[in-house]
Amino acid sequence: MSFFLETLAGGLLAGVMYALVAIGFVLIYKASGVFNFAQGAMVLCAALTFVTLTEKGLPFWLAGLLTLAIMVALGVAVERVVLRPLVNRSQITLFMATLGLSYVIEGTAQFLMGASVHELDLGIVDLPIEVGPIQLSRFDLVAAASAGALVIALSLFFDRTRIGVALRAVADDPQAALSIGIRLQTLWAAVWAVAGFVALVAGLLWGARQGVQFSLTFVVLKALPVLIIGGFTSIAGAIVGGLIVGAADSLAEIYLAPLLGGSVSTWFAYLLAVAFLLVRPAGLYGERAIERV
């Protein structure tokens, strides 16, 4: 029983890492309806920028502040230069724009900072911690605490600030928000800036876990089942979806993989997402789209 609980807890903590990436998707999609495929490239860019600055001798805190400023500037620049001219275009056009943008960000980062693998040390000694009858990773616990703090901060941002209230108004009814003088371009720039901050947090944690390398961009693929299960418009859904994917993936790898004779971690989450699409297409917390014909 203790082995099952340890596997489950480890999967839940791993799911929080997926949720961190999914939150960046949710922020942009909820405010502007754009599925930002470049979020994975932004995660890579944040981690690579931070580790490059620290390797040049900058203190940890200064490298973090500079990286945050770069990511915020990148988010604002993407909104103004790439997406603002494409307002009112089709969803597939916007998606293809972010897809192309992801390759531009990756290529630019590789050109400026190189393509070698970097080790990122956040000062977290990854030793097991005993919690009752089970042992948990200290790094996973810190990552989960960071994600929880980020979710609380974003919730306060959306509920207690004028920009957050305006963003919720835009998400509910863009035309009504425009009619009362809300400037969509300013809000979209703010959302992309916040998405850059989320990419920084996710990039640091993922980079410390598996090294800063260009495979970090593929973490976006594992975030897709999280979004499908939790819903594209809910931060809480991203967290719940991440927990479900992490736990199911971990348990399936231990108990199902031996029966099938191979690893299932590469495809089981997508099978779970397809099952959710058949039962609940909008996800657990997603908003159902209603169109008049």
mmCIF file of C-alpha atoms in Angstrom:
data_model
loop_
_atom_site.group_PDB
_atom_site.id
_atom_site.type_symbol
_atom_site.label_atom_id
_atom_site.label_comp_id
_atom_site.label_asym_id
_atom_site.label_seq_id
_atom_site.Cartn_x
_atom_site.Cartn_y
_atom_site.Cartn_z
ATOM 1 C CA MET A 1 0.000 0.000 0.000
ATOM 2 C CA SER A 2 2.846 2.382 0.831
ATOM 3 C CA PHE A 3 4.365 1.786 -2.639
ATOM 4 C CA PHE A 4 1.037 2.688 -4.280
ATOM 5 C CA LEU A 5 0.748 5.864 -2.197
ATOM 6 C CA GLU A 6 4.325 6.820 -2.973
ATOM 7 C CA THR A 7 3.755 6.303 -6.708
ATOM 8 C CA LEU A 8 0.514 8.289 -6.571
ATOM 9 C CA ALA A 9 2.074 11.151 -4.623
ATOM 10 C CA GLY A 10 5.053 11.280 -6.972
ATOM 11 C CA GLY A 11 2.713 11.405 -9.965
ATOM 12 C CA LEU A 12 0.647 14.207 -8.414
ATOM 13 C CA LEU A 13 3.769 16.271 -7.774
ATOM 14 C CA ALA A 14 4.986 15.650 -11.336
ATOM 15 C CA GLY A 15 1.576 16.733 -12.608
ATOM 16 C CA VAL A 16 2.083 20.131 -10.994
ATOM 17 C CA MET A 17 5.069 20.641 -13.292
ATOM 18 C CA TYR A 18 2.867 20.013 -16.334
ATOM 19 C CA ALA A 19 0.274 22.395 -14.932
ATOM 20 C CA LEU A 20 2.861 25.185 -14.754
ATOM 21 C CA VAL A 21 3.258 25.083 -18.524
ATOM 22 C CA ALA A 22 -0.488 24.717 -19.090
ATOM 23 C CA ILE A 23 -1.207 27.877 -17.068
ATOM 24 C CA GLY A 24 0.653 29.942 -19.676
ATOM 25 C CA PHE A 25 -1.658 28.574 -22.380
ATOM 26 C CA VAL A 26 -4.738 29.274 -20.279
ATOM 27 C CA LEU A 27 -3.838 32.914 -19.606
ATOM 28 C CA ILE A 28 -3.502 33.805 -23.278
ATOM 29 C CA TYR A 29 -6.375 31.680 -24.542
ATOM 30 C CA LYS A 30 -8.778 33.005 -21.908
ATOM 31 C CA ALA A 31 -7.996 36.649 -22.704
ATOM 32 C CA SER A 32 -7.612 36.565 -26.483
ATOM 33 C CA GLY A 33 -8.754 33.171 -27.754
ATOM 34 C CA VAL A 34 -5.266 32.437 -29.136
ATOM 35 C CA PHE A 35 -3.731 28.999 -28.597
ATOM 36 C CA ASN A 36 -0.115 30.003 -28.072
ATOM 37 C CA PHE A 37 1.957 27.104 -29.366
ATOM 38 C CA ALA A 38 5.073 29.205 -28.704
ATOM 39 C CA GLN A 39 4.680 28.797 -24.931
ATOM 40 C CA GLY A 40 7.127 25.885 -24.949
ATOM 41 C CA ALA A 41 9.702 28.007 -26.765
ATOM 42 C CA MET A 42 9.173 30.758 -24.190
ATOM 43 C CA VAL A 43 9.862 28.241 -21.408
ATOM 44 C CA LEU A 44 13.106 27.262 -23.147
ATOM 45 C CA CYS A 45 14.063 30.892 -23.747
ATOM 46 C CA ALA A 46 13.548 31.774 -20.084
ATOM 47 C CA ALA A 47 15.632 28.855 -18.800
ATOM 48 C CA LEU A 48 18.382 29.386 -21.368
ATOM 49 C CA THR A 49 18.592 33.129 -20.682
ATOM 50 C CA PHE A 50 18.794 32.599 -16.925
ATOM 51 C CA VAL A 51 21.459 29.907 -17.058
ATOM 52 C CA THR A 52 23.522 31.897 -19.573
ATOM 53 C CA LEU A 53 23.482 34.968 -17.322
ATOM 54 C CA THR A 54 24.485 32.953 -14.269
ATOM 55 C CA GLU A 55 27.323 31.290 -16.204
ATOM 56 C CA LYS A 56 28.636 34.765 -17.011
ATOM 57 C CA GLY A 57 28.985 35.435 -13.285
ATOM 58 C CA LEU A 58 25.817 37.360 -12.477
ATOM 59 C CA PRO A 59 24.299 36.763 -9.049
ATOM 60 C CA PHE A 60 21.234 34.544 -8.873
ATOM 61 C CA TRP A 61 18.841 37.364 -7.999
ATOM 62 C CA LEU A 62 20.158 39.732 -10.676
ATOM 63 C CA ALA A 63 20.002 37.035 -13.356
ATOM 64 C CA GLY A 64 16.420 36.331 -12.300
ATOM 65 C CA LEU A 65 15.406 39.988 -12.535
ATOM 66 C CA LEU A 66 17.054 40.440 -15.934
ATOM 67 C CA THR A 67 15.472 37.258 -17.248
ATOM 68 C CA LEU A 68 12.077 38.387 -15.987
ATOM 69 C CA ALA A 69 12.490 41.741 -17.734
ATOM 70 C CA ILE A 70 13.498 39.973 -20.974
ATOM 71 C CA MET A 71 10.531 37.589 -20.816
ATOM 72 C CA VAL A 72 8.059 40.394 -20.122
ATOM 73 C CA ALA A 73 9.519 42.398 -23.007
ATOM 74 C CA LEU A 74 9.322 39.320 -25.248
ATOM 75 C CA GLY A 75 5.681 38.738 -24.351
ATOM 76 C CA VAL A 76 4.740 42.365 -25.054
ATOM 77 C CA ALA A 77 6.715 42.377 -28.322
ATOM 78 C CA VAL A 78 5.005 39.190 -29.535
ATOM 79 C CA GLU A 79 1.576 40.681 -28.893
ATOM 80 C CA ARG A 80 2.344 43.974 -30.624
ATOM 81 C CA VAL A 81 4.460 42.816 -33.557
ATOM 82 C CA VAL A 82 2.942 39.430 -34.409
ATOM 83 C CA LEU A 83 -0.596 39.091 -33.078
ATOM 84 C CA ARG A 84 -1.988 42.626 -33.072
ATOM 85 C CA PRO A 85 -1.821 42.866 -36.900
ATOM 86 C CA LEU A 86 -3.732 39.548 -37.051
ATOM 87 C CA VAL A 87 -6.738 40.660 -35.004
ATOM 88 C CA ASN A 88 -10.033 39.286 -36.350
ATOM 89 C CA ARG A 89 -8.253 36.648 -38.393
ATOM 90 C CA SER A 90 -9.274 32.992 -38.195
ATOM 91 C CA GLN A 91 -8.193 30.758 -35.324
ATOM 92 C CA ILE A 92 -6.066 28.608 -37.620
ATOM 93 C CA THR A 93 -4.209 31.721 -38.823
ATOM 94 C CA LEU A 94 -3.395 32.753 -35.261
ATOM 95 C CA PHE A 95 -2.342 29.220 -34.380
ATOM 96 C CA MET A 96 0.000 29.021 -37.370
ATOM 97 C CA ALA A 97 1.458 32.400 -36.399
ATOM 98 C CA THR A 98 2.342 31.135 -32.906
ATOM 99 C CA LEU A 99 3.665 27.891 -34.390
ATOM 100 C CA GLY A 100 6.031 29.809 -36.636
ATOM 101 C CA LEU A 101 6.891 32.099 -33.739
ATOM 102 C CA SER A 102 8.011 29.121 -31.660
ATOM 103 C CA TYR A 103 10.647 28.235 -34.269
ATOM 104 C CA VAL A 104 11.786 31.854 -34.474
ATOM 105 C CA ILE A 105 12.260 32.029 -30.686
ATOM 106 C CA GLU A 106 14.087 28.683 -30.624
ATOM 107 C CA GLY A 107 16.372 29.638 -33.489
ATOM 108 C CA THR A 108 17.152 33.060 -32.043
ATOM 109 C CA ALA A 109 17.905 31.590 -28.623
ATOM 110 C CA GLN A 110 20.189 28.983 -30.197
ATOM 111 C CA PHE A 111 21.983 31.630 -32.268
ATOM 112 C CA LEU A 112 22.576 33.944 -29.305
ATOM 113 C CA MET A 113 23.248 31.438 -26.507
ATOM 114 C CA GLY A 114 24.318 28.212 -28.198
ATOM 115 C CA ALA A 115 22.775 24.761 -28.419
ATOM 116 C CA SER A 116 24.778 22.889 -25.774
ATOM 117 C CA VAL A 117 23.127 21.370 -22.695
ATOM 118 C CA HIS A 118 23.429 23.473 -19.540
ATOM 119 C CA GLU A 119 23.099 22.395 -15.951
ATOM 120 C CA LEU A 120 20.812 24.622 -13.896
ATOM 121 C CA ASP A 121 21.266 24.533 -10.136
ATOM 122 C CA LEU A 122 18.590 26.292 -8.096
ATOM 123 C CA GLY A 123 20.155 25.293 -4.813
ATOM 124 C CA ILE A 124 17.506 22.659 -4.083
ATOM 125 C CA VAL A 125 19.093 19.448 -2.820
ATOM 126 C CA ASP A 126 16.893 16.708 -4.268
ATOM 127 C CA LEU A 127 16.872 14.343 -1.314
ATOM 128 C CA PRO A 128 13.914 12.158 -0.295
ATOM 129 C CA ILE A 129 11.756 13.428 2.547
ATOM 130 C CA GLU A 130 9.719 11.041 4.642
ATOM 131 C CA VAL A 131 6.066 12.016 4.911
ATOM 132 C CA GLY A 132 4.382 9.376 7.018
ATOM 133 C CA PRO A 133 4.929 5.962 5.430
ATOM 134 C CA ILE A 134 6.107 7.346 2.065
ATOM 135 C CA GLN A 135 9.124 9.200 0.691
ATOM 136 C CA LEU A 136 8.768 12.234 -1.543
ATOM 137 C CA SER A 137 11.220 14.230 -3.605
ATOM 138 C CA ARG A 138 12.221 17.516 -2.017
ATOM 139 C CA PHE A 139 12.513 19.109 -5.443
ATOM 140 C CA ASP A 140 8.986 18.011 -6.381
ATOM 141 C CA LEU A 141 7.673 19.455 -3.117
ATOM 142 C CA VAL A 142 9.357 22.797 -3.806
ATOM 143 C CA ALA A 143 7.978 22.779 -7.354
ATOM 144 C CA ALA A 144 4.480 22.070 -6.060
ATOM 145 C CA ALA A 145 4.781 24.868 -3.496
ATOM 146 C CA SER A 146 5.978 27.256 -6.234
ATOM 147 C CA ALA A 147 3.046 26.319 -8.448
ATOM 148 C CA GLY A 148 0.627 26.794 -5.554
ATOM 149 C CA ALA A 149 2.047 30.233 -4.796
ATOM 150 C CA LEU A 150 1.825 31.144 -8.483
ATOM 151 C CA VAL A 151 -1.808 30.054 -8.697
ATOM 152 C CA ILE A 152 -2.694 32.085 -5.593
ATOM 153 C CA ALA A 153 -0.917 35.140 -7.012
ATOM 154 C CA LEU A 154 -2.704 34.808 -10.363
ATOM 155 C CA SER A 155 -6.057 34.329 -8.631
ATOM 156 C CA LEU A 156 -5.519 37.513 -6.623
ATOM 157 C CA PHE A 157 -4.416 39.286 -9.793
ATOM 158 C CA PHE A 158 -7.611 38.332 -11.631
ATOM 159 C CA ASP A 159 -9.938 38.965 -8.675
ATOM 160 C CA ARG A 160 -8.488 42.028 -6.930
ATOM 161 C CA THR A 161 -6.892 44.237 -9.607
ATOM 162 C CA ARG A 162 -8.542 46.449 -12.205
ATOM 163 C CA ILE A 163 -6.624 44.741 -14.999
ATOM 164 C CA GLY A 164 -7.757 41.344 -13.746
ATOM 165 C CA VAL A 165 -11.412 42.396 -13.599
ATOM 166 C CA ALA A 166 -11.127 43.871 -17.093
ATOM 167 C CA LEU A 167 -9.584 40.630 -18.360
ATOM 168 C CA ARG A 168 -12.477 38.622 -16.953
ATOM 169 C CA ALA A 169 -14.900 41.045 -18.602
ATOM 170 C CA VAL A 170 -13.152 40.606 -21.955
ATOM 171 C CA ALA A 171 -13.242 36.831 -21.565
ATOM 172 C CA ASP A 172 -16.975 36.883 -20.812
ATOM 173 C CA ASP A 173 -18.033 39.292 -23.573
ATOM 174 C CA PRO A 174 -15.423 41.111 -25.711
ATOM 175 C CA GLN A 175 -17.943 43.324 -27.492
ATOM 176 C CA ALA A 176 -19.518 44.495 -24.241
ATOM 177 C CA ALA A 177 -16.058 45.162 -22.810
ATOM 178 C CA LEU A 178 -15.189 47.286 -25.832
ATOM 179 C CA SER A 179 -18.435 49.242 -25.512
ATOM 180 C CA ILE A 180 -17.505 50.444 -22.010
ATOM 181 C CA GLY A 181 -14.048 51.624 -23.045
ATOM 182 C CA ILE A 182 -11.810 48.689 -22.179
ATOM 183 C CA ARG A 183 -8.728 48.689 -24.425
ATOM 184 C CA LEU A 184 -8.156 45.143 -25.615
ATOM 185 C CA GLN A 185 -4.635 45.761 -26.918
ATOM 186 C CA THR A 186 -3.411 46.982 -23.525
ATOM 187 C CA LEU A 187 -4.952 44.007 -21.767
ATOM 188 C CA TRP A 188 -3.538 41.521 -24.254
ATOM 189 C CA ALA A 189 -0.066 43.009 -23.780
ATOM 190 C CA ALA A 190 -0.471 42.620 -20.004
ATOM 191 C CA VAL A 191 -1.544 38.988 -20.408
ATOM 192 C CA TRP A 192 1.436 38.170 -22.623
ATOM 193 C CA ALA A 193 3.718 39.807 -20.060
ATOM 194 C CA VAL A 194 2.233 37.627 -17.296
ATOM 195 C CA ALA A 195 2.605 34.588 -19.568
ATOM 196 C CA GLY A 196 6.290 35.475 -19.893
ATOM 197 C CA PHE A 197 6.595 35.451 -16.094
ATOM 198 C CA VAL A 198 4.862 32.049 -15.914
ATOM 199 C CA ALA A 199 7.249 30.757 -18.602
ATOM 200 C CA LEU A 200 10.165 31.909 -16.442
ATOM 201 C CA VAL A 201 8.948 29.969 -13.387
ATOM 202 C CA ALA A 202 8.243 26.862 -15.465
ATOM 203 C CA GLY A 203 11.551 27.177 -17.312
ATOM 204 C CA LEU A 204 13.589 27.378 -14.119
ATOM 205 C CA LEU A 205 11.903 24.349 -12.560
ATOM 206 C CA TRP A 206 11.956 22.216 -15.711
ATOM 207 C CA GLY A 207 15.523 23.297 -16.517
ATOM 208 C CA ALA A 208 16.691 22.337 -13.041
ATOM 209 C CA ARG A 209 14.948 18.986 -13.328
ATOM 210 C CA GLN A 210 16.160 17.764 -16.735
ATOM 211 C CA GLY A 211 18.807 20.257 -17.786
ATOM 212 C CA VAL A 212 18.486 23.301 -20.028
ATOM 213 C CA GLN A 213 18.317 21.850 -23.510
ATOM 214 C CA PHE A 214 16.158 22.270 -26.576
ATOM 215 C CA SER A 215 14.029 19.268 -25.668
ATOM 216 C CA LEU A 216 12.422 21.598 -23.105
ATOM 217 C CA THR A 217 10.188 22.845 -25.891
ATOM 218 C CA PHE A 218 8.584 19.400 -26.079
ATOM 219 C CA VAL A 219 7.123 19.861 -22.611
ATOM 220 C CA VAL A 220 4.380 21.756 -24.417
ATOM 221 C CA LEU A 221 3.211 18.437 -25.876
ATOM 222 C CA LYS A 222 2.658 16.991 -22.400
ATOM 223 C CA ALA A 223 0.686 20.100 -21.451
ATOM 224 C CA LEU A 224 -1.881 19.447 -24.203
ATOM 225 C CA PRO A 225 -3.631 16.563 -22.378
ATOM 226 C CA VAL A 226 -3.650 18.746 -19.266
ATOM 227 C CA LEU A 227 -5.484 21.491 -21.155
ATOM 228 C CA ILE A 228 -7.938 19.081 -22.754
ATOM 229 C CA ILE A 229 -8.839 17.497 -19.420
ATOM 230 C CA GLY A 230 -8.912 20.663 -17.314
ATOM 231 C CA GLY A 231 -10.271 23.076 -19.914
ATOM 232 C CA PHE A 232 -8.596 25.811 -21.945
ATOM 233 C CA THR A 233 -10.082 28.710 -19.975
ATOM 234 C CA SER A 234 -9.507 27.817 -16.329
ATOM 235 C CA ILE A 235 -6.383 28.148 -14.189
ATOM 236 C CA ALA A 236 -7.912 25.798 -11.639
ATOM 237 C CA GLY A 237 -8.624 23.394 -14.499
ATOM 238 C CA ALA A 238 -4.950 23.464 -15.489
ATOM 239 C CA ILE A 239 -3.969 22.454 -11.958
ATOM 240 C CA VAL A 240 -6.594 19.699 -11.723
ATOM 241 C CA GLY A 241 -5.776 18.461 -15.226
ATOM 242 C CA GLY A 242 -2.082 18.366 -14.359
ATOM 243 C CA LEU A 243 -2.763 16.342 -11.218
ATOM 244 C CA ILE A 244 -4.907 13.863 -13.161
ATOM 245 C CA VAL A 245 -2.357 13.456 -15.940
ATOM 246 C CA GLY A 246 0.562 13.145 -13.540
ATOM 247 C CA ALA A 247 -1.124 10.593 -11.300
ATOM 248 C CA ALA A 248 -2.557 8.524 -14.166
ATOM 249 C CA ASP A 249 0.750 8.565 -16.038
ATOM 250 C CA SER A 250 2.728 7.461 -13.004
ATOM 251 C CA LEU A 251 0.336 4.669 -12.017
ATOM 252 C CA ALA A 252 0.003 3.422 -15.601
ATOM 253 C CA GLU A 253 3.787 3.253 -15.998
ATOM 254 C CA ILE A 254 4.095 1.095 -12.868
ATOM 255 C CA TYR A 255 1.050 -1.161 -13.156
ATOM 256 C CA LEU A 256 0.050 -1.147 -16.838
ATOM 257 C CA ALA A 257 3.403 -1.055 -18.627
ATOM 258 C CA PRO A 258 4.525 -4.527 -17.423
ATOM 259 C CA LEU A 259 1.300 -6.026 -18.771
ATOM 260 C CA LEU A 260 1.799 -4.422 -22.196
ATOM 261 C CA GLY A 261 5.504 -5.142 -22.333
ATOM 262 C CA GLY A 262 6.707 -1.576 -22.808
ATOM 263 C CA SER A 263 6.594 1.992 -21.571
ATOM 264 C CA VAL A 264 3.209 3.764 -21.713
ATOM 265 C CA SER A 265 4.302 7.211 -20.511
ATOM 266 C CA THR A 266 4.645 8.520 -24.076
ATOM 267 C CA TRP A 267 1.021 7.920 -25.053
ATOM 268 C CA PHE A 268 -1.166 7.134 -22.042
ATOM 269 C CA ALA A 269 -1.916 10.788 -21.233
ATOM 270 C CA TYR A 270 -3.167 11.329 -24.792
ATOM 271 C CA LEU A 271 -5.398 8.281 -24.571
ATOM 272 C CA LEU A 272 -6.849 9.722 -21.385
ATOM 273 C CA ALA A 273 -7.363 13.082 -23.103
ATOM 274 C CA VAL A 274 -9.221 11.434 -26.008
ATOM 275 C CA ALA A 275 -11.511 9.700 -23.502
ATOM 276 C CA PHE A 276 -12.284 13.087 -21.915
ATOM 277 C CA LEU A 277 -12.986 14.596 -25.337
ATOM 278 C CA LEU A 278 -15.601 11.929 -25.988
ATOM 279 C CA VAL A 279 -17.314 12.480 -22.637
ATOM 280 C CA ARG A 280 -16.699 16.164 -21.876
ATOM 281 C CA PRO A 281 -15.267 18.066 -24.865
ATOM 282 C CA ALA A 282 -14.939 21.362 -22.969
ATOM 283 C CA GLY A 283 -12.940 19.772 -20.152
ATOM 284 C CA LEU A 284 -13.734 19.665 -16.457
ATOM 285 C CA TYR A 285 -13.664 23.446 -15.958
ATOM 286 C CA GLY A 286 -13.892 24.676 -19.538
ATOM 287 C CA GLU A 287 -16.635 26.918 -20.846
ATOM 288 C CA ARG A 288 -18.933 25.333 -23.380
ATOM 289 C CA ALA A 289 -19.180 27.321 -26.602
ATOM 290 C CA ILE A 290 -22.722 28.101 -27.717
ATOM 291 C CA GLU A 291 -23.191 29.341 -31.277
ATOM 292 C CA ARG A 292 -26.382 30.701 -32.764
ATOM 293 C CA VAL A 293 -27.287 29.522 -36.238
#
